[in-house]
mmCIF file of C-alpha atoms in Angstrom:
data_model
loop_
_atom_site.group_PDB
_atom_site.id
_atom_site.type_symbol
_atom_site.label_atom_id
_atom_site.label_comp_id
_atom_site.label_asym_id
_atom_site.label_seq_id
_atom_site.Cartn_x
_atom_site.Cartn_y
_atom_site.Cartn_z
ATOM 1 C CA MET A 1 0.000 0.000 0.000
ATOM 2 C CA SER A 2 1.443 3.369 -1.036
ATOM 3 C CA LYS A 3 1.920 6.057 1.574
ATOM 4 C CA LEU A 4 -0.957 8.338 2.529
ATOM 5 C CA THR A 5 -0.167 12.007 3.090
ATOM 6 C CA LEU A 6 -2.747 14.233 4.761
ATOM 7 C CA TYR A 7 -2.356 17.994 4.407
ATOM 8 C CA ILE A 8 -4.023 19.915 7.224
ATOM 9 C CA GLY A 9 -4.282 23.407 8.703
ATOM 10 C CA ASN A 10 -3.798 24.659 12.256
ATOM 11 C CA LYS A 11 -4.987 22.136 14.814
ATOM 12 C CA ASN A 12 -6.362 24.884 17.011
ATOM 13 C CA TYR A 13 -8.725 26.237 14.360
ATOM 14 C CA SER A 14 -9.131 23.844 11.430
ATOM 15 C CA SER A 15 -12.339 21.911 12.007
ATOM 16 C CA TRP A 16 -12.272 20.612 8.436
ATOM 17 C CA SER A 17 -8.785 19.146 8.962
ATOM 18 C CA PHE A 18 -9.728 17.675 12.339
ATOM 19 C CA ARG A 19 -12.346 15.374 10.809
ATOM 20 C CA PRO A 20 -10.233 13.200 8.473
ATOM 21 C CA TRP A 21 -7.240 13.376 10.811
ATOM 22 C CA ILE A 22 -9.102 11.938 13.799
ATOM 23 C CA ALA A 23 -10.900 9.461 11.534
ATOM 24 C CA LEU A 24 -7.631 7.977 10.260
ATOM 25 C CA GLU A 25 -5.780 8.239 13.571
ATOM 26 C CA GLY A 26 -8.709 6.866 15.559
ATOM 27 C CA CYS A 27 -9.051 3.863 13.246
ATOM 28 C CA GLY A 28 -5.357 3.043 13.291
ATOM 29 C CA ILE A 29 -4.543 3.983 9.698
ATOM 30 C CA ALA A 30 -0.951 5.097 9.125
ATOM 31 C CA PHE A 31 -0.409 8.393 7.306
ATOM 32 C CA GLU A 32 2.063 11.230 7.056
ATOM 33 C CA GLU A 33 0.820 14.593 8.315
ATOM 34 C CA VAL A 34 1.815 17.859 6.646
ATOM 35 C CA LEU A 35 0.603 20.978 8.444
ATOM 36 C CA ILE A 36 0.375 24.222 6.463
ATOM 37 C CA PRO A 37 -0.572 26.919 8.990
ATOM 38 C CA PHE A 38 -3.217 29.559 8.469
ATOM 39 C CA ASP A 39 -0.880 32.407 9.397
ATOM 40 C CA PHE A 40 -1.917 34.956 6.787
ATOM 41 C CA PRO A 41 -5.069 37.156 6.857
ATOM 42 C CA ALA A 42 -6.581 35.165 3.965
ATOM 43 C CA GLY A 43 -5.167 31.741 4.767
ATOM 44 C CA ASN A 44 -1.818 30.657 3.345
ATOM 45 C CA PRO A 45 -0.852 30.948 -0.346
ATOM 46 C CA ASN A 46 1.390 27.877 0.028
ATOM 47 C CA ILE A 47 -1.723 25.706 0.211
ATOM 48 C CA ARG A 48 -2.376 26.360 -3.484
ATOM 49 C CA GLU A 49 0.927 24.695 -4.306
ATOM 50 C CA VAL A 50 -0.483 21.343 -3.209
ATOM 51 C CA SER A 51 -4.286 21.724 -3.272
ATOM 52 C CA PRO A 52 -6.397 22.415 -6.374
ATOM 53 C CA THR A 53 -8.950 24.275 -4.242
ATOM 54 C CA GLY A 54 -6.433 26.256 -2.223
ATOM 55 C CA ARG A 55 -7.849 24.703 0.936
ATOM 56 C CA VAL A 56 -7.167 21.838 3.281
ATOM 57 C CA PRO A 57 -7.634 19.058 4.216
ATOM 58 C CA MET A 58 -6.324 17.189 1.237
ATOM 59 C CA LEU A 59 -5.141 13.593 0.984
ATOM 60 C CA VAL A 60 -2.475 12.426 -1.454
ATOM 61 C CA HIS A 61 -2.214 8.711 -2.203
ATOM 62 C CA ASP A 62 0.416 7.629 -4.725
ATOM 63 C CA GLY A 63 0.085 11.004 -6.462
ATOM 64 C CA PHE A 64 -3.729 10.933 -6.482
ATOM 65 C CA LYS A 65 -5.395 13.839 -4.688
ATOM 66 C CA VAL A 66 -8.657 13.732 -2.719
ATOM 67 C CA TRP A 67 -10.082 16.774 -0.967
ATOM 68 C CA GLU A 68 -13.031 17.566 1.327
ATOM 69 C CA SER A 69 -13.339 15.819 4.688
ATOM 70 C CA LEU A 70 -16.042 13.299 3.888
ATOM 71 C CA ALA A 71 -14.572 12.381 0.494
ATOM 72 C CA ILE A 72 -11.244 11.647 2.191
ATOM 73 C CA ILE A 73 -12.901 9.446 4.812
ATOM 74 C CA GLU A 74 -14.888 7.556 2.168
ATOM 75 C CA TYR A 75 -11.801 7.041 -0.008
ATOM 76 C CA VAL A 76 -9.710 5.689 2.849
ATOM 77 C CA ALA A 77 -12.615 3.469 3.945
ATOM 78 C CA GLU A 78 -12.402 1.769 0.547
ATOM 79 C CA LEU A 79 -8.644 1.339 0.906
ATOM 80 C CA PHE A 80 -9.054 -0.146 4.390
ATOM 81 C CA PRO A 81 -12.505 -1.809 4.483
ATOM 82 C CA ASP A 82 -11.793 -3.547 7.803
ATOM 83 C CA ALA A 83 -10.609 -0.442 9.660
ATOM 84 C CA GLY A 84 -14.102 0.571 10.798
ATOM 85 C CA LEU A 85 -14.363 3.948 9.101
ATOM 86 C CA LEU A 86 -17.851 2.985 7.865
ATOM 87 C CA PRO A 87 -20.407 0.745 9.604
ATOM 88 C CA ARG A 88 -20.728 -2.772 8.164
ATOM 89 C CA ASP A 89 -24.532 -2.779 8.053
ATOM 90 C CA ARG A 90 -26.019 -1.232 4.890
ATOM 91 C CA GLN A 91 -28.674 0.776 6.710
ATOM 92 C CA ASP A 92 -26.152 1.972 9.269
ATOM 93 C CA ARG A 93 -23.837 3.103 6.456
ATOM 94 C CA ALA A 94 -26.717 5.025 4.891
ATOM 95 C CA LEU A 95 -27.484 6.700 8.205
ATOM 96 C CA ALA A 96 -23.804 7.477 8.787
ATOM 97 C CA ARG A 97 -23.638 9.160 5.383
ATOM 98 C CA SER A 98 -26.884 11.039 5.987
ATOM 99 C CA TYR A 99 -25.710 12.351 9.343
ATOM 100 C CA SER A 100 -22.316 13.250 7.907
ATOM 101 C CA MET A 101 -23.803 15.139 4.964
ATOM 102 C CA GLU A 102 -26.173 16.964 7.293
ATOM 103 C CA MET A 103 -23.157 18.000 9.349
ATOM 104 C CA LEU A 104 -21.338 19.216 6.237
ATOM 105 C CA SER A 105 -24.218 21.203 4.796
ATOM 106 C CA GLY A 106 -25.990 22.491 7.887
ATOM 107 C CA PHE A 107 -25.673 24.057 11.317
ATOM 108 C CA GLY A 108 -24.491 27.394 9.934
ATOM 109 C CA ALA A 109 -25.647 29.365 12.951
ATOM 110 C CA LEU A 110 -23.485 27.299 15.314
ATOM 111 C CA ARG A 111 -20.494 27.324 12.962
ATOM 112 C CA ASN A 112 -20.593 31.088 12.466
ATOM 113 C CA ALA A 113 -21.132 32.007 16.107
ATOM 114 C CA CYS A 114 -18.693 29.480 17.573
ATOM 115 C CA PRO A 115 -15.658 28.785 15.361
ATOM 116 C CA MET A 116 -13.497 25.888 16.503
ATOM 117 C CA HIS A 117 -10.855 27.200 18.904
ATOM 118 C CA MET A 118 -9.304 24.540 21.104
ATOM 119 C CA ARG A 119 -7.135 27.018 23.023
ATOM 120 C CA ARG A 120 -10.158 29.108 24.005
ATOM 121 C CA PRO A 121 -10.853 29.156 27.768
ATOM 122 C CA VAL A 122 -14.222 27.573 28.464
ATOM 123 C CA SER A 123 -16.731 30.418 28.588
ATOM 124 C CA SER A 124 -20.139 31.242 27.170
ATOM 125 C CA LEU A 125 -21.210 33.768 24.543
ATOM 126 C CA ASN A 126 -24.455 35.578 23.895
ATOM 127 C CA LEU A 127 -25.615 33.172 21.214
ATOM 128 C CA PRO A 128 -27.487 34.532 18.187
ATOM 129 C CA GLU A 129 -30.773 33.174 16.927
ATOM 130 C CA GLY A 130 -30.590 29.714 15.448
ATOM 131 C CA VAL A 131 -27.657 28.352 17.427
ATOM 132 C CA MET A 132 -29.676 26.431 19.977
ATOM 133 C CA GLU A 133 -31.908 25.052 17.227
ATOM 134 C CA ASP A 134 -28.744 23.673 15.601
ATOM 135 C CA VAL A 135 -27.624 22.224 18.925
ATOM 136 C CA ALA A 136 -30.999 20.572 19.471
ATOM 137 C CA ARG A 137 -30.807 18.846 16.081
ATOM 138 C CA ILE A 138 -27.238 17.678 16.714
ATOM 139 C CA GLU A 139 -28.273 16.245 20.070
ATOM 140 C CA ALA A 140 -31.195 14.461 18.407
ATOM 141 C CA ILE A 141 -28.810 12.847 15.903
ATOM 142 C CA TRP A 142 -26.477 11.674 18.645
ATOM 143 C CA ARG A 143 -29.340 10.340 20.734
ATOM 144 C CA GLU A 144 -30.943 8.514 17.805
ATOM 145 C CA ALA A 145 -27.698 6.934 16.616
ATOM 146 C CA ARG A 146 -26.519 5.802 20.034
ATOM 147 C CA SER A 147 -29.948 4.452 20.935
ATOM 148 C CA ARG A 148 -29.951 2.425 17.715
ATOM 149 C CA SER A 149 -26.400 1.103 18.144
ATOM 150 C CA GLY A 150 -26.146 0.878 21.911
ATOM 151 C CA GLY A 151 -23.121 3.216 21.891
ATOM 152 C CA PRO A 152 -20.760 4.334 23.171
ATOM 153 C CA PHE A 153 -20.075 5.980 19.787
ATOM 154 C CA LEU A 154 -22.687 6.764 17.145
ATOM 155 C CA PHE A 155 -22.497 3.320 15.533
ATOM 156 C CA GLY A 156 -21.066 1.316 18.410
ATOM 157 C CA ALA A 157 -17.332 1.547 17.769
ATOM 158 C CA PHE A 158 -15.633 4.762 16.690
ATOM 159 C CA SER A 159 -16.148 5.496 12.998
ATOM 160 C CA GLY A 160 -15.941 8.211 10.398
ATOM 161 C CA ALA A 161 -19.366 9.480 11.441
ATOM 162 C CA ASP A 162 -18.008 10.322 14.885
ATOM 163 C CA ALA A 163 -15.082 12.077 13.228
ATOM 164 C CA MET A 164 -17.474 14.293 11.291
ATOM 165 C CA PHE A 165 -18.963 15.550 14.563
ATOM 166 C CA ALA A 166 -15.645 15.930 16.416
ATOM 167 C CA PRO A 167 -15.389 19.711 15.855
ATOM 168 C CA VAL A 168 -18.919 20.141 17.222
ATOM 169 C CA VAL A 169 -17.902 18.342 20.406
ATOM 170 C CA SER A 170 -15.079 20.850 20.813
ATOM 171 C CA ARG A 171 -17.377 23.801 20.103
ATOM 172 C CA LEU A 172 -19.990 22.718 22.629
ATOM 173 C CA GLU A 173 -17.300 22.355 25.268
ATOM 174 C CA ARG A 174 -15.283 25.506 24.577
ATOM 175 C CA TYR A 175 -18.352 27.779 24.371
ATOM 176 C CA ASP A 176 -19.943 26.166 27.412
ATOM 177 C CA ILE A 177 -23.197 25.407 25.594
ATOM 178 C CA ALA A 178 -25.816 23.641 27.689
ATOM 179 C CA VAL A 179 -26.560 20.108 26.501
ATOM 180 C CA SER A 180 -28.295 17.047 27.943
ATOM 181 C CA ALA A 181 -26.651 14.436 30.135
ATOM 182 C CA ASP A 182 -26.528 11.892 27.304
ATOM 183 C CA SER A 183 -24.822 14.422 25.033
ATOM 184 C CA LYS A 184 -22.265 15.144 27.750
ATOM 185 C CA ASP A 185 -21.640 11.408 28.000
ATOM 186 C CA TYR A 186 -20.998 11.162 24.257
ATOM 187 C CA MET A 187 -18.699 14.192 24.398
ATOM 188 C CA ALA A 188 -16.725 12.568 27.218
ATOM 189 C CA VAL A 189 -16.374 9.359 25.193
ATOM 190 C CA MET A 190 -15.044 11.335 22.229
ATOM 191 C CA LYS A 191 -12.613 13.346 24.335
ATOM 192 C CA ALA A 192 -11.245 10.171 25.925
ATOM 193 C CA LEU A 193 -10.013 8.895 22.554
ATOM 194 C CA PRO A 194 -6.191 8.794 22.373
ATOM 195 C CA ALA A 195 -6.498 10.378 18.921
ATOM 196 C CA TRP A 196 -8.490 13.291 20.378
ATOM 197 C CA LYS A 197 -5.907 13.842 23.118
ATOM 198 C CA LYS A 198 -3.066 13.750 20.587
ATOM 199 C CA TRP A 199 -4.699 16.417 18.390
ATOM 200 C CA GLU A 200 -5.708 18.596 21.344
ATOM 201 C CA GLU A 201 -2.239 18.520 22.914
ATOM 202 C CA ALA A 202 -0.741 19.662 19.614
ATOM 203 C CA ALA A 203 -3.392 22.373 19.235
ATOM 204 C CA LEU A 204 -2.615 23.766 22.679
ATOM 205 C CA ARG A 205 1.075 24.036 21.784
ATOM 206 C CA GLU A 206 0.430 26.101 18.641
ATOM 207 C CA THR A 207 1.304 29.791 18.765
ATOM 208 C CA TRP A 208 -0.359 31.037 15.569
ATOM 209 C CA THR A 209 -3.262 33.407 16.037
ATOM 210 C CA VAL A 210 -5.890 33.953 13.353
ATOM 211 C CA PRO A 211 -8.160 36.926 14.191
ATOM 212 C CA GLU A 212 -11.031 35.478 12.135
ATOM 213 C CA GLY A 213 -10.999 32.377 14.342
ATOM 214 C CA GLU A 214 -11.258 34.262 17.607
ATOM 215 C CA ALA A 215 -14.755 34.595 19.111
#
């Protein structure tokens, strides 16, 4: 198997990079990490040297490029079908994809009000309209999935679907957003992952500051 190289942005801020990184790391898939920091007002022009979109994350496998978080997870799941990135059951896979696509395309109020910022001291904000509606839907997804699977993750064992919601777990914690006891339990399960701890420890050591990511 040829080497996988995953290009990512700052671990403190880059929610899009966090998803495929924790998916691969959490499922035990070896890859090389290349971090290109967002240390310019409009990102980093060096990203365009490797990425056709000028954004990260991007995976390179034997010269072949795949971008966008979910596409990367799906591609690697085909390379490593036994790694657990996707549920084995057909209906569970469909649900995992539905939840993941909903995460990608929705929850704009929460994203805009609470950018991912792992170094941020835990404290609340005056949340604009729509944020708590987003949170309620996210909690409903978690509750439905874990009730169906029995937990502790969305589909029993950790999978790519959990990785897609990892930045939300960080947001809910850092912005001290009130959630139910079962959501807190799921968040604790996610944060106990060795892969989570590895990413978070690196994020806390970063010194780059991006004004757009500060809330």
